[in-house]
Amino acid sequence: MLHIYYATDTGNAEIAAHTLGQRLGESSAVVVHDLGTRTPDDIGAADGVSLFICASCDEGQVPEHARDTFDALSTGGHDLTGIHFLAVGLGDSVYRDTYNHGCRRLVSALELNGARLLGEPYLHDASDGSDPVTAVEDWYRTVADALLAVPR
């Protein structure tokens, strides 16, 4: 089972999550979640592997609608030791000092609670003009099989 969580303000992370979920769902079990509607306990109860797609907003923050979940994770004390995850950040390097910090902060909060990151986060840069949905799909096809084969 693959759980895809998204955090977005503009909709790009949501579109990427649903598009990837639909394409992968044709050949495997996939569930797409709005991170802002989940609690740390919900995340900890998920079976399989998780993929977090997180945009950055404001000064490198997690999107507003997912901040309650992020804040709860940031306090620590949640048992996510059984969670293995991949991470994708959607950002713009024009904001050089805070580029993809929303994703980086989310990764740190997940790891604080014992979740294990598989590989390095993929950080999409809107400044390169590429479509984030296509870029996430291409990244997933390229690295996910290898990363998901890592012994847990």
Backbone as a printed PyTorch tensor [residue, N CA C, xyz], in Angstrom:
tensor([[[  0.8490,  -1.1800,   0.0000],
         [  0.0000,   0.0000,   0.0000],
         [  0.8940,   1.2420,   0.0000]],

        [[  0.5520,   2.2050,  -0.8290],
         [  1.2290,   3.4930,  -0.8550],
         [  0.2440,   4.5510,  -0.3990]],

        [[  0.6390,   5.3140,   0.6070],
         [ -0.1570,   6.4500,   1.0790],
         [  0.5210,   7.7160,   0.5850]],

        [[ -0.2040,   8.5270,  -0.1810],
         [  0.3230,   9.7970,  -0.6770],
         [ -0.3730,  10.9120,   0.0920]],

        [[  0.4160,  11.7300,   0.7850],
         [ -0.1010,  12.8770,   1.5380],
         [  0.3300,  14.1460,   0.8150]],

        [[ -0.5660,  15.1270,   0.7380],
         [ -0.1850,  16.3880,   0.1160],
         [ -0.4920,  17.5610,   1.0420]],

        [[  0.3400,  18.5920,   0.9140],
         [  0.1470,  19.8630,   1.6140],
         [  0.3590,  20.9580,   0.5740]],

        [[ -0.6660,  21.7690,   0.3650],
         [ -0.6200,  22.7280,  -0.7460],
         [ -1.4060,  23.9870,  -0.4200]],

        [[ -1.0080,  25.0940,  -1.0170],
         [ -1.7940,  26.3240,  -0.9920],
         [ -2.3380,  26.6260,  -2.3860]],

        [[ -1.5280,  26.3790,  -3.4000],
         [ -1.9160,  26.7260,  -4.7690],
         [ -2.6060,  25.5800,  -5.5040]],

        [[ -2.5030,  24.3720,  -4.9680],
         [ -3.1180,  23.2210,  -5.6050],
         [ -2.1580,  22.3170,  -6.3460]],

        [[ -0.9150,  22.7520,  -6.5760],
         [  0.0240,  21.9300,  -7.3390],
         [  0.3280,  20.5990,  -6.6470]],

        [[  0.5470,  20.6120,  -5.3480],
         [  0.8480,  19.3650,  -4.6350],
         [ -0.3590,  18.4270,  -4.6540]],

        [[ -1.5450,  18.9810,  -4.5390],
         [ -2.7550,  18.1540,  -4.5880],
         [ -2.9260,  17.5170,  -5.9630]],

        [[ -2.7430,  18.3020,  -7.0090],
         [ -2.8600,  17.7690,  -8.3680],
         [ -1.8140,  16.6860,  -8.6050]],

        [[ -0.5750,  16.9370,  -8.1730],
         [  0.4830,  15.9380,  -8.3380],
         [  0.1320,  14.6580,  -7.5820]],

        [[ -0.3730,  14.7840,  -6.3560],
         [ -0.7300,  13.6140,  -5.5470],
         [ -1.8420,  12.8010,  -6.2000]],

        [[ -2.8860,  13.4770,  -6.6390],
         [ -4.0110,  12.7570,  -7.2480],
         [ -3.6390,  12.1480,  -8.6010]],

        [[ -2.8680,  12.8780,  -9.4010],
         [ -2.4470,  12.3550, -10.7000],
         [ -1.5720,  11.1240, -10.5200]],

        [[ -0.5830,  11.2190,  -9.6500],
         [  0.2860,  10.0760,  -9.3850],
         [ -0.5220,   8.9260,  -8.7900]],

        [[ -1.4100,   9.2460,  -7.8710],
         [ -2.2570,   8.2130,  -7.2690],
         [ -3.1110,   7.4780,  -8.2820]],

        [[ -3.6970,   8.2160,  -9.2190],
         [ -4.5240,   7.5840, -10.2570],
         [ -3.6850,   6.6930, -11.1550]],

        [[ -2.5310,   7.1680, -11.5630],
         [ -1.6840,   6.3780, -12.4680],
         [ -1.1480,   5.1360, -11.7760]],

        [[ -0.7110,   5.2720, -10.5260],
         [ -0.1830,   4.1190,  -9.7950],
         [ -1.2960,   3.1820,  -9.3480]],

        [[ -2.4530,   3.7440,  -9.0850],
         [ -3.5760,   2.9450,  -8.6230],
         [ -4.0580,   1.9390,  -9.6430]],

        [[ -3.6620,   2.1220, -10.8820],
         [ -4.0240,   1.1550, -11.9260],
         [ -3.2890,  -0.1650, -11.7190]],

        [[ -2.1270,  -0.1200, -11.0240],
         [ -1.3380,  -1.3350, -10.8620],
         [ -1.0470,  -1.6920,  -9.4010]],

        [[ -1.4200,  -0.8400,  -8.4690],
         [ -1.1660,  -1.1340,  -7.0550],
         [ -2.1560,  -0.3670,  -6.1830]],

        [[ -2.1340,  -0.6850,  -4.8910],
         [ -3.0400,  -0.0400,  -3.9430],
         [ -2.4620,   1.3020,  -3.5040]],

        [[ -3.2050,   2.3720,  -3.7600],
         [ -2.7710,   3.7290,  -3.4380],
         [ -3.9380,   4.4790,  -2.7990]],

        [[ -3.6250,   5.2290,  -1.7370],
         [ -4.6150,   6.0970,  -1.1060],
         [ -4.0090,   7.4920,  -1.0220]],

        [[ -4.7700,   8.5080,  -1.4340],
         [ -4.3100,   9.8930,  -1.3930],
         [ -5.0050,  10.5960,  -0.2290]],

        [[ -4.2130,  11.3390,   0.5690],
         [ -4.7280,  12.0290,   1.7530],
         [ -4.3430,  13.5080,   1.7210]],

        [[ -5.2320,  14.3550,   2.1680],
         [ -4.9300,  15.7520,   2.4440],
         [ -4.2570,  15.7720,   3.8170]],

        [[ -2.9930,  16.1660,   3.8850],
         [ -2.2640,  16.1450,   5.1470],
         [ -2.9660,  16.9730,   6.2160]],

        [[ -3.6390,  18.0290,   5.8030],
         [ -4.3200,  18.9010,   6.7520],
         [ -5.5110,  18.2540,   7.4470]],

        [[ -5.9530,  17.1220,   6.9530],
         [ -7.0820,  16.4260,   7.5840],
         [ -6.6220,  15.2100,   8.3830]],

        [[ -5.3220,  15.0360,   8.5230],
         [ -4.7670,  13.8650,   9.2120],
         [ -4.1060,  14.2810,  10.5160]],

        [[ -4.0920,  13.3610,  11.4530],
         [ -3.3840,  13.5610,  12.7160],
         [ -2.1070,  12.7330,  12.6870]],

        [[ -1.1810,  12.9960,  13.5950],
         [ -0.0070,  12.1250,  13.6720],
         [ -0.3910,  10.6580,  13.9020]],

        [[ -1.4410,  10.4070,  14.6760],
         [ -1.8890,   9.0210,  14.8870],
         [ -2.3650,   8.3870,  13.5850]],

        [[ -3.0550,   9.1620,  12.7440],
         [ -3.4850,   8.6380,  11.4390],
         [ -2.2700,   8.2490,  10.6010]],

        [[ -1.2730,   9.1110,  10.5910],
         [ -0.0590,   8.8410,   9.8090],
         [  0.6390,   7.6040,  10.3540]],

        [[  0.7290,   7.4950,  11.6720],
         [  1.3950,   6.3710,  12.3070],
         [  0.6970,   5.0430,  12.0870]],

        [[ -0.6080,   5.0820,  11.8280],
         [ -1.3800,   3.8570,  11.6230],
         [ -1.3530,   3.3610,  10.1830]],

        [[ -0.7820,   4.1580,   9.2780],
         [ -0.7670,   3.7850,   7.8600],
         [  0.1500,   2.5890,   7.6260]],

        [[ -0.3180,   1.6550,   6.8230],
         [  0.5000,   0.5050,   6.4620],
         [  1.1870,   0.7760,   5.1310]],

        [[  2.3000,   0.1410,   4.8980],
         [  3.0090,   0.3350,   3.6330],
         [  3.9520,   1.5140,   3.6990]],

        [[  4.1710,   2.1260,   2.5620],
         [  5.0950,   3.2520,   2.4210],
         [  4.2910,   4.5240,   2.2070]],

        [[  4.8180,   5.6390,   2.6990],
         [  4.1550,   6.9280,   2.5340],
         [  4.9970,   7.8400,   1.6450]],

        [[  4.3170,   8.6680,   0.8900],
         [  4.9490,   9.7030,   0.0720],
         [  4.3140,  11.0270,   0.4690]],

        [[  5.1400,  11.9800,   0.8780],
         [  4.6620,  13.3040,   1.2620],
         [  5.0610,  14.2890,   0.1750]],

        [[  4.0770,  14.9870,  -0.3900],
         [  4.3190,  16.0240,  -1.3900],
         [  3.9390,  17.3460,  -0.7350]],

        [[  4.9320,  18.1860,  -0.4980],
         [  4.7020,  19.3990,   0.2940],
         [  5.2220,  20.6310,  -0.4300]],

        [[  4.3490,  21.5900,  -0.6200],
         [  4.7490,  22.8800,  -1.1710],
         [  5.3410,  23.7320,  -0.0490]],

        [[  6.0360,  24.7810,  -0.4180],
         [  6.5190,  25.7700,   0.5500],
         [  5.7650,  27.0590,   0.3080]],

        [[  5.4610,  27.7560,   1.3780],
         [  4.7760,  29.0400,   1.2190],
         [  5.3140,  30.0340,   2.2410]],

        [[  4.8570,  31.2470,   2.1260],
         [  5.2980,  32.3240,   3.0110],
         [  6.8230,  32.3490,   3.0740]],

        [[  7.3760,  32.2490,   4.2420],
         [  8.8330,  32.2850,   4.4190],
         [  9.3780,  30.8770,   4.5960]],

        [[  9.0080,  29.9780,   3.6740],
         [  9.4830,  28.6030,   3.7450],
         [  8.6990,  27.7410,   4.7100]],

        [[  7.4320,  28.0380,   4.8620],
         [  6.5750,  27.3020,   5.7910],
         [  5.8260,  26.1740,   5.0850]],

        [[  5.3270,  25.2400,   5.8870],
         [  4.3750,  24.2440,   5.4120],
         [  3.0830,  25.0060,   5.1010]],

        [[  2.3420,  24.6370,   4.0520],
         [  1.1100,  25.3530,   3.7260],
         [  0.1490,  25.4570,   4.9140]],

        [[ -0.5580,  26.5650,   4.9660],
         [ -1.4440,  26.9100,   6.0860],
         [ -2.4040,  25.7880,   6.4690]],

        [[ -3.0600,  25.1890,   5.4940],
         [ -4.0910,  24.1930,   5.8370],
         [ -3.5220,  22.9430,   6.4990]],

        [[ -2.2050,  22.7130,   6.3820],
         [ -1.5850,  21.5350,   6.9940],
         [ -0.7800,  21.8840,   8.2460]],

        [[ -0.8430,  23.1260,   8.6690],
         [  0.0140,  23.5470,   9.7930],
         [ -0.3830,  22.9180,  11.1210]],

        [[ -1.6600,  22.6500,  11.3550],
         [ -2.0380,  21.9970,  12.6160],
         [ -1.3890,  20.6210,  12.7150]],

        [[ -1.4330,  19.8670,  11.6250],
         [ -0.7940,  18.5490,  11.6060],
         [  0.7140,  18.6970,  11.7710]],

        [[  1.3050,  19.6380,  11.0330],
         [  2.7460,  19.8860,  11.1350],
         [  3.1270,  20.3020,  12.5500]],

        [[  2.3670,  21.2110,  13.1420],
         [  2.6760,  21.6660,  14.5040],
         [  2.6110,  20.5070,  15.4970]],

        [[  1.6150,  19.6380,  15.3330],
         [  1.5040,  18.4750,  16.2210],
         [  2.7180,  17.5600,  16.0570]],

        [[  3.1470,  17.3420,  14.8140],
         [  4.3310,  16.5140,  14.5680],
         [  5.5900,  17.1720,  15.1350]],

        [[  5.6660,  18.4880,  15.0510],
         [  6.8590,  19.2270,  15.4820],
         [  7.0850,  19.1640,  16.9830]],

        [[  6.0460,  18.8630,  17.7400],
         [  6.2090,  18.7680,  19.1940],
         [  6.8400,  17.4440,  19.5960]],

        [[  6.8490,  16.4670,  18.6980],
         [  7.4050,  15.1520,  19.0020],
         [  6.4490,  14.3370,  19.8550]],

        [[  6.9150,  13.1680,  20.2610],
         [  6.1260,  12.3290,  21.1430],
         [  5.1350,  11.4180,  20.4550]],

        [[  5.1360,  11.3600,  19.1390],
         [  4.2320,  10.4780,  18.3940],
         [  5.0370,   9.2820,  17.8870]],

        [[  4.4190,   8.1270,  17.8570],
         [  5.1330,   6.9250,  17.4290],
         [  4.9530,   6.7000,  15.9270]],

        [[  5.9490,   7.1210,  15.1730],
         [  5.9490,   6.8950,  13.7250],
         [  7.0820,   5.9510,  13.3340]],

        [[  7.5390,   5.1350,  14.2890],
         [  8.6980,   4.2710,  14.0340],
         [  8.4570,   3.2460,  12.9370]],

        [[  7.2190,   2.9140,  12.6360],
         [  6.9510,   1.9610,  11.5680],
         [  6.7570,   2.5980,  10.2090]],

        [[  6.9160,   3.9080,  10.1200],
         [  6.6580,   4.6320,   8.8690],
         [  7.9570,   4.8030,   8.0820]],

        [[  7.9190,   4.3690,   6.8340],
         [  9.0150,   4.5870,   5.8800],
         [  8.4440,   5.4900,   4.7990]],

        [[  9.1620,   6.5600,   4.4770],
         [  8.5570,   7.5400,   3.5790],
         [  9.5310,   8.1300,   2.5760]],

        [[  8.9250,   8.6220,   1.5080],
         [  9.5830,   9.4080,   0.4690],
         [  9.0490,  10.8340,   0.6130]],

        [[  9.8030,  11.8120,   0.1340],
         [  9.3570,  13.1950,   0.2470],
         [  9.6460,  13.9610,  -1.0370]],

        [[  8.6900,  14.8190,  -1.3860],
         [  8.8130,  15.7030,  -2.5450],
         [  8.4970,  17.1180,  -2.0780]],

        [[  9.3640,  18.0530,  -2.4340],
         [  9.1190,  19.4550,  -2.1460],
         [  8.8260,  20.2110,  -3.4250]],

        [[  7.8580,  21.0960,  -3.3620],
         [  7.5480,  21.9780,  -4.4830],
         [  7.8820,  23.3920,  -4.0390]],

        [[  8.8790,  23.9780,  -4.6720],
         [  9.3090,  25.3140,  -4.2880],
         [  9.8280,  26.0910,  -5.4760]],

        [[ 10.3850,  27.2490,  -5.1930],
         [ 10.9020,  28.1340,  -6.2240],
         [ 12.2280,  28.7130,  -5.7300]],

        [[ 13.2940,  28.4250,  -6.4410],
         [ 14.6200,  28.8510,  -6.0010],
         [ 14.8250,  30.3650,  -6.0600]],

        [[ 13.8640,  31.0910,  -6.6210],
         [ 13.9200,  32.5510,  -6.5640],
         [ 13.9650,  32.9760,  -5.0870]],

        [[ 13.2970,  32.1880,  -4.2450],
         [ 13.3090,  32.4290,  -2.8000],
         [ 14.4510,  31.6100,  -2.1880]],

        [[ 15.6380,  31.9810,  -2.5370],
         [ 16.8440,  31.2100,  -2.2490],
         [ 17.0080,  30.8790,  -0.7680]],

        [[ 16.6780,  31.7860,   0.1210],
         [ 16.8930,  31.5420,   1.5490],
         [ 15.8890,  30.5650,   2.1480]],

        [[ 14.7660,  30.3680,   1.4840],
         [ 13.7230,  29.4870,   2.0390],
         [ 13.2800,  28.4170,   1.0450]],

        [[ 14.0920,  28.2040,   0.0110],
         [ 13.7490,  27.2590,  -1.0480],
         [ 13.4350,  25.8670,  -0.4960]],

        [[ 12.2150,  25.4330,  -0.7010],
         [ 11.7290,  24.1090,  -0.2990],
         [ 11.8610,  23.8310,   1.2020]],

        [[ 11.8630,  24.8710,   2.0090],
         [ 11.9330,  24.6690,   3.4500],
         [ 10.6730,  24.0300,   4.0120]],

        [[  9.5220,  24.2070,   3.3820],
         [  8.3070,  23.5360,   3.8550],
         [  8.4970,  22.0290,   3.8750]],

        [[  9.0100,  21.4820,   2.7900],
         [  9.2810,  20.0450,   2.7060],
         [ 10.3520,  19.6440,   3.7060]],

        [[ 11.4160,  20.4060,   3.7850],
         [ 12.5090,  20.0760,   4.7010],
         [ 12.0200,  20.0630,   6.1540]],

        [[ 11.1700,  21.0180,   6.4940],
         [ 10.6250,  21.0790,   7.8580],
         [  9.7130,  19.8910,   8.1290]],

        [[  8.9150,  19.5330,   7.1530],
         [  8.0350,  18.3790,   7.3280],
         [  8.8570,  17.1040,   7.5060]],

        [[  9.8880,  16.9250,   6.7080],
         [ 10.7650,  15.7570,   6.8370],
         [ 11.3580,  15.7100,   8.2510]],

        [[ 11.8520,  16.8300,   8.7390],
         [ 12.4290,  16.8740,  10.0900],
         [ 11.4020,  16.5090,  11.1530]],

        [[ 10.1750,  16.9910,  10.9960],
         [  9.1230,  16.6910,  11.9720],
         [  8.7580,  15.2050,  11.9480]],

        [[  8.6980,  14.6250,  10.7760],
         [  8.4090,  13.1910,  10.6660],
         [  9.5340,  12.3730,  11.3080]],

        [[ 10.7790,  12.7320,  11.0080],
         [ 11.9250,  12.0150,  11.5770],
         [ 12.0000,  12.1870,  13.0970]],

        [[ 11.6180,  13.3460,  13.6030],
         [ 11.5930,  13.5880,  15.0420],
         [ 10.7350,  12.5490,  15.7620]],

        [[  9.7180,  12.0540,  15.0710],
         [  8.7870,  11.0900,  15.6460],
         [  9.1180,   9.6460,  15.2710]],

        [[ 10.2820,   9.4380,  14.6710],
         [ 10.7600,   8.0920,  14.3990],
         [ 10.5150,   7.5660,  13.0020]],

        [[  9.8820,   8.3500,  12.1200],
         [  9.6820,   7.9070,  10.7380],
         [ 11.0320,   7.8670,  10.0260]],

        [[ 11.1570,   6.9790,   9.0510],
         [ 12.4330,   6.7980,   8.3420],
         [ 12.3090,   7.2580,   6.8870]],

        [[ 13.1150,   8.2500,   6.5210],
         [ 13.1540,   8.7560,   5.1540],
         [ 13.9300,   7.7860,   4.2770]],

        [[ 13.3420,   7.4190,   3.1440],
         [ 13.9950,   6.5600,   2.1560],
         [ 14.6210,   7.4580,   1.0890]],

        [[ 15.9220,   7.5110,   1.0350],
         [ 16.5890,   8.3530,   0.0420],
         [ 16.5560,   9.8140,   0.4400]],

        [[ 16.8210,  10.6620,  -0.5110],
         [ 16.7970,  12.1080,  -0.3110],
         [ 15.4930,  12.6700,  -0.8590]],

        [[ 14.9880,  13.7490,  -0.2750],
         [ 13.7840,  14.3720,  -0.8470],
         [ 14.0550,  14.8620,  -2.2680]],

        [[ 13.0440,  14.7570,  -3.1180],
         [ 13.1140,  15.3560,  -4.4510],
         [ 12.5870,  16.7790,  -4.3080]],

        [[ 13.3780,  17.7590,  -4.7070],
         [ 13.0080,  19.1640,  -4.5690],
         [ 12.7930,  19.7700,  -5.9470]],

        [[ 11.5390,  19.9680,  -6.3050],
         [ 11.1990,  20.5620,  -7.6050],
         [ 11.3740,  22.0700,  -7.5290]],

        [[ 11.9000,  22.6360,  -8.5920],
         [ 12.1320,  24.0770,  -8.6750],
         [ 11.2350,  24.6830,  -9.7540]],

        [[ 10.2680,  25.4730,  -9.3380],
         [  9.3510,  26.1130, -10.2830],
         [ 10.0740,  27.0520, -11.2400]],

        [[ 11.2380,  27.5480, -10.8570],
         [ 11.9860,  28.4780, -11.7070],
         [ 12.4950,  27.8390, -12.9840]],

        [[ 12.5980,  26.5080, -13.0090],
         [ 13.1010,  25.8810, -14.2370],
         [ 12.0190,  25.7310, -15.3040]],

        [[ 10.7890,  26.1090, -14.9640],
         [  9.7090,  26.1010, -15.9400],
         [  9.0580,  24.7510, -16.1640]],

        [[  9.5320,  23.7160, -15.4980],
         [  8.9380,  22.3900, -15.6950],
         [  7.6170,  22.2700, -14.9440]],

        [[  6.7530,  21.4460, -15.4770],
         [  5.4680,  21.1930, -14.8470],
         [  5.6960,  20.3310, -13.6030]],

        [[  5.2430,  20.7670, -12.4250],
         [  5.5080,  19.9910, -11.2110],
         [  4.8670,  18.6020, -11.2250]],

        [[  3.7170,  18.4760, -11.8360],
         [  3.0440,  17.1730, -11.8760],
         [  3.8670,  16.1840, -12.6980]],

        [[  4.2930,  16.5980, -13.8760],
         [  5.1180,  15.7440, -14.7300],
         [  6.4530,  15.4390, -14.0600]],

        [[  7.0500,  16.4440, -13.4290],
         [  8.3420,  16.2540, -12.7740],
         [  8.2390,  15.2400, -11.6350]],

        [[  7.1680,  15.3100, -10.8530],
         [  6.9840,  14.3550,  -9.7460],
         [  6.7900,  12.9450, -10.2980]],

        [[  5.9940,  12.8220, -11.3440],
         [  5.8030,  11.5030, -11.9590],
         [  7.1150,  10.9300, -12.4850]],

        [[  7.8800,  11.7650, -13.1780],
         [  9.1630,  11.3110, -13.7260],
         [ 10.1050,  10.8910, -12.6060]],

        [[ 10.1850,  11.6980, -11.5520],
         [ 11.0320,  11.3570, -10.4070],
         [ 10.5970,  10.0270,  -9.8020]],

        [[  9.3030,   9.8700,  -9.5860],
         [  8.8130,   8.6490,  -8.9550],
         [  9.1860,   7.4240,  -9.7880]],

        [[  8.9740,   7.5030, -11.0920],
         [  9.3150,   6.3760, -11.9660],
         [ 10.8110,   6.0550, -11.9220]],

        [[ 11.6290,   7.0690, -11.8140],
         [ 13.0780,   6.8950, -11.8460],
         [ 13.6300,   6.2890, -10.5610]],

        [[ 13.1490,   6.7490,  -9.4150],
         [ 13.7980,   6.3410,  -8.1670],
         [ 12.9500,   5.4840,  -7.2340]],

        [[ 11.6620,   5.5290,  -7.3430],
         [ 10.8210,   4.8760,  -6.3380],
         [ 11.0540,   3.3720,  -6.2580]],

        [[ 11.1580,   2.6940,  -7.3860],
         [ 11.3540,   1.2420,  -7.3240],
         [ 12.6220,   0.8950,  -6.5580]],

        [[ 13.6920,   1.6120,  -6.8110],
         [ 14.9490,   1.3410,  -6.1080],
         [ 14.8280,   1.6780,  -4.6240]],

        [[ 14.2150,   2.8210,  -4.3130],
         [ 14.0890,   3.2300,  -2.9170],
         [ 13.1600,   2.3000,  -2.1430]],

        [[ 12.0770,   1.8820,  -2.7730],
         [ 11.1140,   1.0400,  -2.0790],
         [ 11.6690,  -0.3680,  -1.8710]],

        [[ 12.7180,  -0.7440,  -2.5980],
         [ 13.3230,  -2.0670,  -2.4310],
         [ 14.3220,  -2.1050,  -1.2860]],

        [[ 14.6220,  -0.9400,  -0.6810],
         [ 15.5620,  -0.8900,   0.4270],
         [ 14.9930,  -1.6870,   1.5950]],

        [[ 15.7830,  -2.5910,   2.1810],
         [ 15.2860,  -3.3670,   3.3260],
         [ 14.8700,  -2.4370,   4.4560]],

        [[ 13.7540,  -2.7840,   5.0770],
         [ 13.2380,  -1.9580,   6.1550],
         [ 13.5360,  -2.6220,   7.4450]]])
